[in-house]
mmCIF file of C-alpha atoms in Angstrom:
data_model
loop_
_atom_site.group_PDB
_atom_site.id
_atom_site.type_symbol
_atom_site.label_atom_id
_atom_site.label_comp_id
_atom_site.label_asym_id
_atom_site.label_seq_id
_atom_site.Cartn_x
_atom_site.Cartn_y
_atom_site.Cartn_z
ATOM 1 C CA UNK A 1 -12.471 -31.279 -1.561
ATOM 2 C CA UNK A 2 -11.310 -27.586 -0.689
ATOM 3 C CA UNK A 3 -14.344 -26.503 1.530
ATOM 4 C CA UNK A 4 -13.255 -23.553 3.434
ATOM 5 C CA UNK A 5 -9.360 -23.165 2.169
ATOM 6 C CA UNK A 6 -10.046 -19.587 1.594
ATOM 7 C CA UNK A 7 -6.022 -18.594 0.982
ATOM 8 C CA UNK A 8 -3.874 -19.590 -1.580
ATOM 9 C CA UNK A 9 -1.423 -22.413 -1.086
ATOM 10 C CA UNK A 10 1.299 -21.275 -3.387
ATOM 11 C CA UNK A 11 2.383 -25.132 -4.592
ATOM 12 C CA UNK A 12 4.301 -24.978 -1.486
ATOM 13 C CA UNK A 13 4.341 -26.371 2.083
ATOM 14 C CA UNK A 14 3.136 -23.995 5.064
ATOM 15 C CA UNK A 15 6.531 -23.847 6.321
ATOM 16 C CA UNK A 16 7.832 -22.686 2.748
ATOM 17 C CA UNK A 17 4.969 -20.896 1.911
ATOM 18 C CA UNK A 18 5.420 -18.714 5.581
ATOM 19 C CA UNK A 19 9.360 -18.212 4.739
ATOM 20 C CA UNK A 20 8.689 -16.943 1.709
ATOM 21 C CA UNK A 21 5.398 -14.510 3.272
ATOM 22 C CA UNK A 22 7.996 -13.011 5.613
ATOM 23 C CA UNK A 23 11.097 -12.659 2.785
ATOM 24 C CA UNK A 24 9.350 -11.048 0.311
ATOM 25 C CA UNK A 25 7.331 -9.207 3.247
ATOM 26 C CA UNK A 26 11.103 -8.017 4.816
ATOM 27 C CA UNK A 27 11.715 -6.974 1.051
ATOM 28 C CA UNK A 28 8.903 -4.812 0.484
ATOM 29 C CA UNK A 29 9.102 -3.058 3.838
ATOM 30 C CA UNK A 30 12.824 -2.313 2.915
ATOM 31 C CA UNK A 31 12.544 -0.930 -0.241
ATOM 32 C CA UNK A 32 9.137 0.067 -1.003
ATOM 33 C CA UNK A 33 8.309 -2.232 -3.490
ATOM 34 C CA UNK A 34 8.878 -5.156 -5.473
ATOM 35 C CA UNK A 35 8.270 -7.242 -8.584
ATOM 36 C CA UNK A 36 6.592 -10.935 -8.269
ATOM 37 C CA UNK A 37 3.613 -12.521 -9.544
ATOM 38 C CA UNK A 38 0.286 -11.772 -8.869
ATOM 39 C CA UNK A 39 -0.467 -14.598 -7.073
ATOM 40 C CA UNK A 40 2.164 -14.313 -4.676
ATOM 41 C CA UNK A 41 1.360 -10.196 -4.282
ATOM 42 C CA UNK A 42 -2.274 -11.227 -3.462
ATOM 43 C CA UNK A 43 -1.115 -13.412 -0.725
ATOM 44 C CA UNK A 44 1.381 -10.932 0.586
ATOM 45 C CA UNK A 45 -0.977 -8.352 0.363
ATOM 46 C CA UNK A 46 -2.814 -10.642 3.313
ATOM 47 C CA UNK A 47 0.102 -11.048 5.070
ATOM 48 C CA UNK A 48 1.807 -7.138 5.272
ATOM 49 C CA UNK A 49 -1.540 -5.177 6.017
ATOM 50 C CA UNK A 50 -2.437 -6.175 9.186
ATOM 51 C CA UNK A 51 1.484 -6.072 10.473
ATOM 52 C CA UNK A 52 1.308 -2.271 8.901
ATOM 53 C CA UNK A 53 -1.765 -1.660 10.992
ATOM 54 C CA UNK A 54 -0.285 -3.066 14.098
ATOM 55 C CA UNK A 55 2.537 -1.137 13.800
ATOM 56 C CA UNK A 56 0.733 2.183 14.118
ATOM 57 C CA UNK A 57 0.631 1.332 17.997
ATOM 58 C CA UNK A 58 3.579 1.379 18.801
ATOM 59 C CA UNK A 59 3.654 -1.128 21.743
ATOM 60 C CA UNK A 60 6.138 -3.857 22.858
ATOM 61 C CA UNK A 61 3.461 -6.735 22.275
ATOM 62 C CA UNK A 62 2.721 -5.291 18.593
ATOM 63 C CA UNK A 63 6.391 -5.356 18.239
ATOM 64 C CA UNK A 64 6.550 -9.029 18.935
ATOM 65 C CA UNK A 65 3.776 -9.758 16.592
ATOM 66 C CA UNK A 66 5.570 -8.362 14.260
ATOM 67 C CA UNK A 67 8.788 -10.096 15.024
ATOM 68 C CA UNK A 68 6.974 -13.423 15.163
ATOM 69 C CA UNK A 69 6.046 -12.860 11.217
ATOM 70 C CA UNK A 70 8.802 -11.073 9.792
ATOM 71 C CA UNK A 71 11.646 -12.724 11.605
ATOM 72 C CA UNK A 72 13.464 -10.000 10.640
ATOM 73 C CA UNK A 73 14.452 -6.920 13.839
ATOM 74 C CA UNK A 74 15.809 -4.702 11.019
ATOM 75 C CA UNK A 75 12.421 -4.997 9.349
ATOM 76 C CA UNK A 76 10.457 -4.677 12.179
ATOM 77 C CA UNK A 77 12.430 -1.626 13.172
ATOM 78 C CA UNK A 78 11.711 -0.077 9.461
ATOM 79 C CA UNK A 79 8.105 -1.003 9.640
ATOM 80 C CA UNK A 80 7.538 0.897 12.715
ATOM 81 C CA UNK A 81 9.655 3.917 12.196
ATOM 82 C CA UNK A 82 9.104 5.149 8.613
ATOM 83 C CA UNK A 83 6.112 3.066 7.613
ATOM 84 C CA UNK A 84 4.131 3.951 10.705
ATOM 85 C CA UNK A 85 4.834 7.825 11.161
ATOM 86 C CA UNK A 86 3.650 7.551 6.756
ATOM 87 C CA UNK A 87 0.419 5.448 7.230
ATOM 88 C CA UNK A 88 -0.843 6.706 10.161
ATOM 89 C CA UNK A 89 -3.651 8.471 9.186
ATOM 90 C CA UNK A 90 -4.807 6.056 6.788
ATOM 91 C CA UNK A 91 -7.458 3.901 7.620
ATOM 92 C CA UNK A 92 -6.348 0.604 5.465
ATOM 93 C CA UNK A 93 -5.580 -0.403 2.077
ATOM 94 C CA UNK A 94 -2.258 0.171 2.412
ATOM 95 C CA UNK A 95 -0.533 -1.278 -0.511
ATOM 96 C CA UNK A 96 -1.275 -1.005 -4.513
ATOM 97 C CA UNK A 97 -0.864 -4.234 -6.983
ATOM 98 C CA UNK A 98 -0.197 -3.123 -10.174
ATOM 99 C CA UNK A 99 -0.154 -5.607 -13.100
ATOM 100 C CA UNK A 100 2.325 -5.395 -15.552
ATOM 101 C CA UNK A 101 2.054 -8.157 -17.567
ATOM 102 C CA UNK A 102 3.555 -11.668 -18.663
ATOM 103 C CA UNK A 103 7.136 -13.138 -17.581
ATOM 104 C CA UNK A 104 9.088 -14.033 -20.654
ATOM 105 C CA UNK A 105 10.708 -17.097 -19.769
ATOM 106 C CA UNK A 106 6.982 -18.805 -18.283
ATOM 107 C CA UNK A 107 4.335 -16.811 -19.467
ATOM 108 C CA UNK A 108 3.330 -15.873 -15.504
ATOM 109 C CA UNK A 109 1.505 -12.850 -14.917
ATOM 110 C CA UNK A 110 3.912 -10.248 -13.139
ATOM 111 C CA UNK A 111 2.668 -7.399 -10.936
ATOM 112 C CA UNK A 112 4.433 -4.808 -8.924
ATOM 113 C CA UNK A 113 3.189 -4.454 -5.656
ATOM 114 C CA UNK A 114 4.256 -1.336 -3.401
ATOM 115 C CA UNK A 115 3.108 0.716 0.000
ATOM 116 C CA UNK A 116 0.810 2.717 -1.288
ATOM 117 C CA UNK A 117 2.298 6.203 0.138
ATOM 118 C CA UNK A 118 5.839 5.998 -0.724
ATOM 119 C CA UNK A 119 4.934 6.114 -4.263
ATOM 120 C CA UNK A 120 6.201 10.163 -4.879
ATOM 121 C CA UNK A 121 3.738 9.853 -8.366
ATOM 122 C CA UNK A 122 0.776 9.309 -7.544
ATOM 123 C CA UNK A 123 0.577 11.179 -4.360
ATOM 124 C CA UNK A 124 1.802 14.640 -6.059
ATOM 125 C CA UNK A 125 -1.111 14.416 -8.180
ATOM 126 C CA UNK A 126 -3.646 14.239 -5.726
ATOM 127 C CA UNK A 127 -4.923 16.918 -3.989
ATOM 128 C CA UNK A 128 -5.821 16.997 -0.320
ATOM 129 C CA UNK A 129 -9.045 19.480 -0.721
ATOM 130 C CA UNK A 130 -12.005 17.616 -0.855
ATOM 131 C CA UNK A 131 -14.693 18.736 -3.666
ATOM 132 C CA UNK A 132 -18.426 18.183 -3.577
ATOM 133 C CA UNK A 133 -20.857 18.900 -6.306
ATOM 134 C CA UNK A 134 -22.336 22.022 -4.950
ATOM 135 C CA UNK A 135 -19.452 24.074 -4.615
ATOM 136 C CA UNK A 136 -18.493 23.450 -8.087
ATOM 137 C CA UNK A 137 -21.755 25.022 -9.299
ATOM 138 C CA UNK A 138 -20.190 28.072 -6.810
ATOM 139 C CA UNK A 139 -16.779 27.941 -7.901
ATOM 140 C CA UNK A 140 -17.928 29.039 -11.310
ATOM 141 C CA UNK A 141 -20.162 31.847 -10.689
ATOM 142 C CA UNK A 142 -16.705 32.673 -8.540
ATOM 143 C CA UNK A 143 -14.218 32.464 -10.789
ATOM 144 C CA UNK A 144 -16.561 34.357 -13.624
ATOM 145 C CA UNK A 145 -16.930 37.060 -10.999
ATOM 146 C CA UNK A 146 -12.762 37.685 -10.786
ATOM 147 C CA UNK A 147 -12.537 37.377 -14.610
ATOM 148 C CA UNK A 148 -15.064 40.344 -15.292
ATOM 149 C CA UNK A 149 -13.047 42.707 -12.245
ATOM 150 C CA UNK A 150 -9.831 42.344 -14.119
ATOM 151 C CA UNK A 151 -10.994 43.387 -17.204
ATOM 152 C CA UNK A 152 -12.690 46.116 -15.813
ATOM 153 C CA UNK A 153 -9.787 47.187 -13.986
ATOM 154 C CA UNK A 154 -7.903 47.168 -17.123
ATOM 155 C CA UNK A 155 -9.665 49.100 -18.982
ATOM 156 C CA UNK A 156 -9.607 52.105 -16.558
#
């Protein structure tokens, strides 16, 4: 019976299944993101937020956490340089999973998983002024009101 196993094992042992947390962890945190299956993203997914939250304190016990997990100083140094000073602001949810479809050789499902805000695509899209729905009902009695001044203007 599985009552209460809420995570998933991975077919491997927990020492294996840790090693690989913090290696593909140490990999994502270096460069950006990476390829895998979805399984494994969903699990790392668990395992990199709340190090990426921790490291927005910058304190020597977070760092230790950190180090306990990653095993990795150059990692831990990355995480809470660059990743820190980027996420800071953000309140969670702090990487993306995106799927991108079967493995040839096996048939697994693949996914790309990535931090969220180093992802220059997305994030020049978006716009940082927030909208509501009254002010659109404003902003086209406004921009109706500049359309009829310049043709006026024109024609004198």
């Amino acid at each position: 019976m599985r009552h209460g196993k809420k995570f998933n094992h991975l077919g491997r042992k927990t020492a294996h299944r840790s090693a690989m947390l913090a290696n593909m962890a140490c990999s994502l945190i270096e460069h950006k993101r990476i390829n895998t299956t979805v399984a494994k993203a969903k699990a790392l997914k668990q395992f990199v937020e709340p190090l990426v939250t921790k490291s927005k304190e910058d304190t020597t016990h977070n760092r230790r956490i950190a180090f306990s997990r990653l095993r990795n100083k150059y990692a831990v140094t990355e995480l809470f340089r660059t990743v820190a000073s980027k996420v800071g602001d953000r309140p969670g949810g702090y990487t993306r999973i995106i799927k991108l479809g079967n493995r040839l050789g096996d048939n697994a499902q693949m996914a790309m998983i990535e931090l969220v805000d180093f992802n220059e695509v997305y994030s020049a899209g978006k716009s940082t002024k927030k909208t509501t729905r009254r002010s659109r009902r404003g902003a086209k009695a406004k921009e109706a009101a500049p359309a009829t001044e310049t043709t006026s203007n024109e024609e004198e």
